[in-house]
mmCIF file of C-alpha atoms in Angstrom:
data_model
loop_
_atom_site.group_PDB
_atom_site.id
_atom_site.type_symbol
_atom_site.label_atom_id
_atom_site.label_comp_id
_atom_site.label_asym_id
_atom_site.label_seq_id
_atom_site.Cartn_x
_atom_site.Cartn_y
_atom_site.Cartn_z
ATOM 1 C CA MET A 1 124.422 100.851 98.944
ATOM 2 C CA ALA A 2 122.419 102.214 96.016
ATOM 3 C CA ARG A 3 121.193 98.720 95.255
ATOM 4 C CA LEU A 4 119.834 98.350 98.786
ATOM 5 C CA LYS A 5 117.960 101.627 98.406
ATOM 6 C CA THR A 6 116.490 100.397 95.134
ATOM 7 C CA VAL A 7 115.360 97.164 96.787
ATOM 8 C CA ARG A 8 113.717 99.132 99.602
ATOM 9 C CA TRP A 9 111.839 101.331 97.147
ATOM 10 C CA ALA A 10 110.765 98.265 95.168
ATOM 11 C CA LEU A 11 109.423 96.543 98.304
ATOM 12 C CA ALA A 12 107.562 99.700 99.345
ATOM 13 C CA ALA A 13 106.107 100.055 95.841
ATOM 14 C CA MET A 14 104.975 96.408 95.817
ATOM 15 C CA ALA A 15 103.345 96.843 99.237
ATOM 16 C CA GLY A 16 101.559 99.962 98.015
ATOM 17 C CA ALA A 17 100.436 98.234 94.843
ATOM 18 C CA ALA A 18 99.061 95.331 96.881
ATOM 19 C CA VAL A 19 97.052 97.742 99.033
ATOM 20 C CA VAL A 20 95.673 99.628 96.048
ATOM 21 C CA THR A 21 94.794 96.385 94.285
ATOM 22 C CA ALA A 22 93.106 94.938 97.359
ATOM 23 C CA TRP A 23 90.978 98.030 97.986
ATOM 24 C CA THR A 24 90.124 98.210 94.287
ATOM 25 C CA GLY A 25 88.812 94.657 94.630
ATOM 26 C CA VAL A 26 86.659 95.787 97.545
ATOM 27 C CA GLY A 27 85.257 98.616 95.461
ATOM 28 C CA ALA A 28 84.676 96.336 92.497
ATOM 29 C CA SER A 29 82.863 93.755 94.602
ATOM 30 C CA HIS A 30 80.658 96.514 96.018
ATOM 31 C CA VAL A 31 79.899 98.140 92.667
ATOM 32 C CA LEU A 32 79.286 94.818 90.916
ATOM 33 C CA ASP A 33 76.931 93.769 93.740
ATOM 34 C CA ALA A 34 78.818 90.585 94.551
ATOM 35 C CA PRO A 35 77.438 88.256 97.220
ATOM 36 C CA ASP A 36 78.035 89.351 100.807
ATOM 37 C CA SER A 37 80.524 86.551 101.391
ATOM 38 C CA VAL A 38 82.701 87.752 98.502
ATOM 39 C CA PHE A 39 82.541 91.322 99.772
ATOM 40 C CA VAL A 40 83.517 90.270 103.312
ATOM 41 C CA ILE A 41 86.441 88.210 102.009
ATOM 42 C CA ALA A 42 87.582 91.170 99.880
ATOM 43 C CA VAL A 43 87.432 93.517 102.880
ATOM 44 C CA ILE A 44 89.381 91.073 105.058
ATOM 45 C CA ALA A 45 92.017 90.633 102.333
ATOM 46 C CA ALA A 46 92.307 94.418 101.944
ATOM 47 C CA ALA A 47 92.661 94.889 105.688
ATOM 48 C CA ILE A 48 95.416 92.274 105.867
ATOM 49 C CA ALA A 49 97.176 93.844 102.865
ATOM 50 C CA THR A 50 97.021 97.256 104.512
ATOM 51 C CA GLU A 51 98.417 95.922 107.800
ATOM 52 C CA ALA A 52 101.188 94.038 105.982
ATOM 53 C CA ALA A 53 102.099 97.153 103.998
ATOM 54 C CA PHE A 54 102.241 99.207 107.188
ATOM 55 C CA TRP A 55 104.625 96.793 108.883
ATOM 56 C CA THR A 56 106.685 96.381 105.704
ATOM 57 C CA VAL A 57 107.198 100.131 105.515
ATOM 58 C CA MET A 58 108.029 100.274 109.237
ATOM 59 C CA PHE A 59 110.594 97.519 108.679
ATOM 60 C CA LEU A 60 112.097 99.371 105.742
ATOM 61 C CA LEU A 61 112.266 102.678 107.619
ATOM 62 C CA GLY A 62 113.886 100.988 110.577
ATOM 63 C CA TRP A 63 113.617 101.455 114.307
ATOM 64 C CA SER A 64 114.339 105.175 114.097
ATOM 65 C CA ALA A 65 110.910 105.837 112.522
ATOM 66 C CA VAL A 66 109.171 104.054 115.394
ATOM 67 C CA ALA A 67 111.429 105.523 118.069
ATOM 68 C CA ASN A 68 111.027 109.058 116.718
ATOM 69 C CA ARG A 69 107.284 108.907 116.153
ATOM 70 C CA HIS A 70 106.788 111.666 118.740
ATOM 71 C CA TRP A 71 108.800 113.964 116.480
ATOM 72 C CA LEU A 72 106.685 112.966 113.483
ATOM 73 C CA VAL A 73 103.433 113.583 115.374
ATOM 74 C CA ARG A 74 104.621 117.010 116.544
ATOM 75 C CA ARG A 75 105.681 117.877 113.003
ATOM 76 C CA PHE A 76 102.256 117.028 111.546
ATOM 77 C CA THR A 77 100.204 118.529 114.395
ATOM 78 C CA GLY A 78 102.284 121.681 114.759
ATOM 79 C CA ALA A 79 102.789 121.225 118.525
ATOM 80 C CA GLN A 80 105.931 122.845 119.932
ATOM 81 C CA THR A 81 106.514 120.394 122.779
ATOM 82 C CA SER A 82 105.416 116.860 123.559
ATOM 83 C CA GLY A 83 102.491 116.140 125.825
ATOM 84 C CA GLU A 84 104.794 114.838 128.554
ATOM 85 C CA ALA A 85 106.856 118.038 128.504
ATOM 86 C CA ARG A 86 103.724 120.190 128.806
ATOM 87 C CA ALA A 87 102.444 118.076 131.711
ATOM 88 C CA ALA A 88 105.781 118.490 133.522
ATOM 89 C CA GLU A 89 105.706 122.277 132.964
ATOM 90 C CA HIS A 90 102.244 122.527 134.504
ATOM 91 C CA GLY A 91 103.060 120.285 137.450
ATOM 92 C CA ALA A 92 100.600 117.550 136.520
#
């Protein structure tokens, strides 16, 4: 079981490293005044890397992270109840 956890952390770290590297390439192409086509390709690659990292982390966290996203949103926003619960309380 510990080995599986290590593999998950390694995959998450690789996804994060890919995102950081891709966005560093975007910054470098901007600072070095690369041609517009190179900059656009770098931005597209960074966007794809970011999306892939997002879905990789969602896969590693499992369905519970997606199913319980309302709990995560409430935790970060400080709301006491969900929007649906508040609408039901007010008869909307």
